[in-house]
Every structure is written in structure tokens, then in C-alpha cells.
PDB file of C-alpha atoms in Angstrom:
ATOM      1  CA  UNK A  14      59.108 -27.850   7.162  1.00 65.00           C
ATOM      2  CA  UNK A  15      56.120 -30.541   7.367  1.00 80.00           C
ATOM      3  CA  UNK A  16      56.696 -34.132   7.198  1.00 81.00           C
ATOM      4  CA  UNK A  17      55.964 -35.707   3.747  1.00 79.00           C
ATOM      5  CA  UNK A  18      53.279 -37.859   5.184  1.00 84.00           C
ATOM      6  CA  UNK A  19      50.978 -34.608   6.166  1.00 86.00           C
ATOM      7  CA  UNK A  20      49.987 -34.368   2.685  1.00 86.00           C
ATOM      8  CA  UNK A  21      48.196 -37.562   2.392  1.00 88.00           C
ATOM      9  CA  UNK A  22      44.651 -38.023   1.823  1.00 90.00           C
ATOM     10  CA  UNK A  23      43.009 -39.833   3.806  1.00 90.00           C
ATOM     11  CA  UNK A  24      40.159 -40.450   1.895  1.00 93.00           C
ATOM     12  CA  UNK A  25      42.215 -42.053  -1.051  1.00 93.00           C
ATOM     13  CA  UNK A  26      45.207 -43.083   0.962  1.00 88.00           C
ATOM     14  CA  UNK A  27      42.715 -45.932   2.735  1.00 93.00           C
ATOM     15  CA  UNK A  28      44.338 -49.439   1.537  1.00 93.00           C
ATOM     16  CA  UNK A  29      41.303 -50.740   0.012  1.00 96.00           C
ATOM     17  CA  UNK A  30      40.371 -47.413  -1.879  1.00 97.00           C
ATOM     18  CA  UNK A  31      43.883 -46.862  -2.711  1.00 97.00           C
ATOM     19  CA  UNK A  32      43.207 -50.233  -4.667  1.00 96.00           C
ATOM     20  CA  UNK A  33      40.243 -49.390  -6.160  1.00 97.00           C
ATOM     21  CA  UNK A  34      41.897 -46.389  -7.613  1.00 97.00           C
ATOM     22  CA  UNK A  35      44.864 -48.542  -8.804  1.00 96.00           C
ATOM     23  CA  UNK A  36      42.822 -50.584 -10.824  1.00 97.00           C
ATOM     24  CA  UNK A  37      40.428 -47.983 -12.397  1.00 97.00           C
ATOM     25  CA  UNK A  38      43.253 -46.450 -13.559  1.00 96.00           C
ATOM     26  CA  UNK A  39      44.604 -49.298 -15.407  1.00 94.00           C
ATOM     27  CA  UNK A  40      41.119 -50.034 -17.017  1.00 89.00           C
ATOM     28  CA  UNK A  41      38.592 -47.617 -18.712  1.00 85.00           C
ATOM     29  CA  UNK A  42      36.041 -49.190 -16.458  1.00 91.00           C
ATOM     30  CA  UNK A  43      36.468 -52.224 -13.750  1.00 96.00           C
ATOM     31  CA  UNK A  44      33.681 -54.078 -13.237  1.00 96.00           C
ATOM     32  CA  UNK A  45      32.227 -54.600  -9.238  1.00 97.00           C
ATOM     33  CA  UNK A  46      32.837 -58.295  -9.165  1.00 96.00           C
ATOM     34  CA  UNK A  47      36.356 -57.993 -10.374  1.00 96.00           C
ATOM     35  CA  UNK A  48      37.512 -55.419  -7.919  1.00 97.00           C
ATOM     36  CA  UNK A  49      35.738 -57.501  -4.584  1.00 97.00           C
ATOM     37  CA  UNK A  50      37.591 -60.444  -6.192  1.00 97.00           C
ATOM     38  CA  UNK A  51      40.633 -58.950  -6.649  1.00 97.00           C
ATOM     39  CA  UNK A  52      40.433 -57.088  -3.371  1.00 97.00           C
ATOM     40  CA  UNK A  53      39.255 -59.964  -1.457  1.00 97.00           C
ATOM     41  CA  UNK A  54      36.117 -58.002  -0.068  1.00 97.00           C
ATOM     42  CA  UNK A  55      32.917 -58.885   0.975  1.00 97.00           C
ATOM     43  CA  UNK A  56      30.143 -57.322  -1.218  1.00 97.00           C
ATOM     44  CA  UNK A  57      29.058 -54.723   1.290  1.00 97.00           C
ATOM     45  CA  UNK A  58      32.716 -53.636   2.430  1.00 97.00           C
ATOM     46  CA  UNK A  59      33.411 -53.064  -1.662  1.00 98.00           C
ATOM     47  CA  UNK A  60      30.093 -51.356  -1.426  1.00 97.00           C
ATOM     48  CA  UNK A  61      31.225 -48.623   1.350  1.00 97.00           C
ATOM     49  CA  UNK A  62      34.269 -47.895   0.385  1.00 97.00           C
ATOM     50  CA  UNK A  63      32.789 -46.887  -3.700  1.00 98.00           C
ATOM     51  CA  UNK A  64      30.440 -44.642  -2.081  1.00 97.00           C
ATOM     52  CA  UNK A  65      33.308 -42.886  -0.056  1.00 97.00           C
ATOM     53  CA  UNK A  66      34.757 -42.869  -2.931  1.00 98.00           C
ATOM     54  CA  UNK A  67      31.599 -41.544  -5.342  1.00 98.00           C
ATOM     55  CA  UNK A  68      30.478 -38.753  -2.539  1.00 98.00           C
ATOM     56  CA  UNK A  69      34.026 -37.510  -2.849  1.00 97.00           C
ATOM     57  CA  UNK A  70      33.971 -37.284  -6.717  1.00 98.00           C
ATOM     58  CA  UNK A  71      36.743 -39.832  -7.187  1.00 98.00           C
ATOM     59  CA  UNK A  72      34.443 -42.646  -8.991  1.00 98.00           C
ATOM     60  CA  UNK A  73      31.350 -42.683 -11.264  1.00 98.00           C
ATOM     61  CA  UNK A  74      29.512 -45.744 -10.789  1.00 97.00           C
ATOM     62  CA  UNK A  75      27.530 -47.350 -13.794  1.00 96.00           C
ATOM     63  CA  UNK A  76      24.596 -49.721 -13.210  1.00 94.00           C
ATOM     64  CA  UNK A  77      23.537 -51.515 -16.362  1.00 92.00           C
ATOM     65  CA  UNK A  78      23.337 -54.925 -17.754  1.00 88.00           C
ATOM     66  CA  UNK A  79      25.457 -57.633 -20.065  1.00 84.00           C
ATOM     67  CA  UNK A  80      23.297 -59.839 -21.427  1.00 84.00           C
ATOM     68  CA  UNK A  81      20.893 -60.811 -18.619  1.00 87.00           C
ATOM     69  CA  UNK A  82      22.875 -60.324 -16.081  1.00 89.00           C
ATOM     70  CA  UNK A  83      23.101 -56.838 -13.915  1.00 89.00           C
ATOM     71  CA  UNK A  84      26.836 -55.314 -13.757  1.00 93.00           C
ATOM     72  CA  UNK A  85      28.126 -52.668 -11.934  1.00 96.00           C
ATOM     73  CA  UNK A  86      31.099 -50.569 -13.433  1.00 97.00           C
ATOM     74  CA  UNK A  87      33.431 -48.080 -11.778  1.00 98.00           C
ATOM     75  CA  UNK A  88      35.119 -45.344 -13.543  1.00 97.00           C
ATOM     76  CA  UNK A  89      37.787 -43.094 -12.551  1.00 97.00           C
ATOM     77  CA  UNK A  90      36.687 -39.475 -12.321  1.00 97.00           C
ATOM     78  CA  UNK A  91      39.497 -36.925 -13.526  1.00 97.00           C
ATOM     79  CA  UNK A  92      39.024 -35.772  -9.943  1.00 98.00           C
ATOM     80  CA  UNK A  93      39.915 -39.341  -9.443  1.00 97.00           C
ATOM     81  CA  UNK A  94      43.052 -39.565 -11.333  1.00 97.00           C
ATOM     82  CA  UNK A  95      44.262 -36.133 -10.076  1.00 97.00           C
ATOM     83  CA  UNK A  96      43.708 -37.428  -6.614  1.00 97.00           C
ATOM     84  CA  UNK A  97      46.161 -40.914  -7.477  1.00 97.00           C
ATOM     85  CA  UNK A  98      48.728 -38.898  -8.849  1.00 96.00           C
ATOM     86  CA  UNK A  99      49.296 -36.374  -6.321  1.00 94.00           C
ATOM     87  CA  UNK A 100      48.912 -39.549  -3.722  1.00 94.00           C
ATOM     88  CA  UNK A 101      51.317 -41.604  -5.449  1.00 95.00           C
ATOM     89  CA  UNK A 102      53.754 -37.895  -5.511  1.00 93.00           C
ATOM     90  CA  UNK A 103      53.334 -37.717  -1.732  1.00 91.00           C
ATOM     91  CA  UNK A 104      54.156 -41.460  -1.471  1.00 93.00           C
ATOM     92  CA  UNK A 105      57.315 -41.144  -3.098  1.00 93.00           C
ATOM     93  CA  UNK A 106      58.431 -38.029  -1.493  1.00 90.00           C
ATOM     94  CA  UNK A 107      58.290 -39.441   1.726  1.00 91.00           C
ATOM     95  CA  UNK A 108      59.854 -42.795   0.358  1.00 92.00           C
ATOM     96  CA  UNK A 109      62.946 -39.736  -0.683  1.00 91.00           C
ATOM     97  CA  UNK A 110      62.918 -38.785   3.026  1.00 87.00           C
ATOM     98  CA  UNK A 111      63.430 -42.350   4.220  1.00 88.00           C
ATOM     99  CA  UNK A 112      65.895 -43.345   1.800  1.00 88.00           C
ATOM    100  CA  UNK A 113      68.183 -39.514   2.669  1.00 86.00           C
ATOM    101  CA  UNK A 114      67.629 -40.157   6.289  1.00 81.00           C
ATOM    102  CA  UNK A 115      68.783 -43.953   5.924  1.00 74.00           C
ATOM    103  CA  UNK A 116      71.939 -42.265   3.826  1.00 81.00           C
ATOM    104  CA  UNK A 117      72.455 -40.080   6.322  1.00 77.00           C
ATOM    105  CA  UNK A 118      72.081 -42.076   9.833  1.00 72.00           C
ATOM    106  CA  UNK A 119      72.760 -45.389   8.197  1.00 72.00           C
ATOM    107  CA  UNK A 120      71.715 -48.181  10.736  1.00 68.00           C
ATOM    108  CA  UNK A 121      74.762 -50.171  12.609  1.00 68.00           C
ATOM    109  CA  UNK A 122      75.491 -53.443  11.260  1.00 66.00           C
ATOM    110  CA  UNK A 123      74.358 -56.146  13.498  1.00 65.00           C
ATOM    111  CA  UNK A 124      76.619 -58.020  15.734  1.00 60.00           C
TER     112      UNK A 124
END
């Protein structure tokens, strides 16, 4: 029997990429600047994470204009939705595993 953590996806599980996927899941599309500000990232750092997710087929990046300003929008792909759903399921299994261990072997009360 393997530990539930062995099912985590290294591409998805990384903190910033999990944040990107989660935010993108909440909206039809999310603007690059919103992600950068919300996740407190530099432009270059966010770009690198988006490249990883795009190469994995988890997000689609759309460039266009809003008025005269160039914009970049991020969309979650069907594979991205499935990967996020799977990651959340694995995280829930880990939580269940830890809670079961606490129930079976409670920590001693502090003196």
C-alpha cells in the first residue's frame, strides 16, 4: 500500500502552479496581472510557471487587447480541470490519512 502523497502531481502540486490552477478554475479566464498581484509574484516568475502549465496542457494562454492595452488571459483546459480535481482528491486522501493516524494514536496531552 503506497502513501497518498505518492499520487501528487509535481507539476500541479507546486504552490504557485496550484494557485494558478485554482484561480483559473474559479473564472472563465483570468488576466495575467490579476494572477501576478493575487499570488504576489514577479512577471518573470509567473511567466515561468505558466510556461510549465502550458507545456503540460493544463492551461491555454491567449494574448489580445482590451482597448489599446495588450492583455494576456489564462484559461484552464479540460486536462487542467481534471488535473486539479485529481490533485484535490489526493490532498483529501492525505488529510484523511493524517486524521486517521491521530484517531488511532492520539498525541499525549502536554504536562
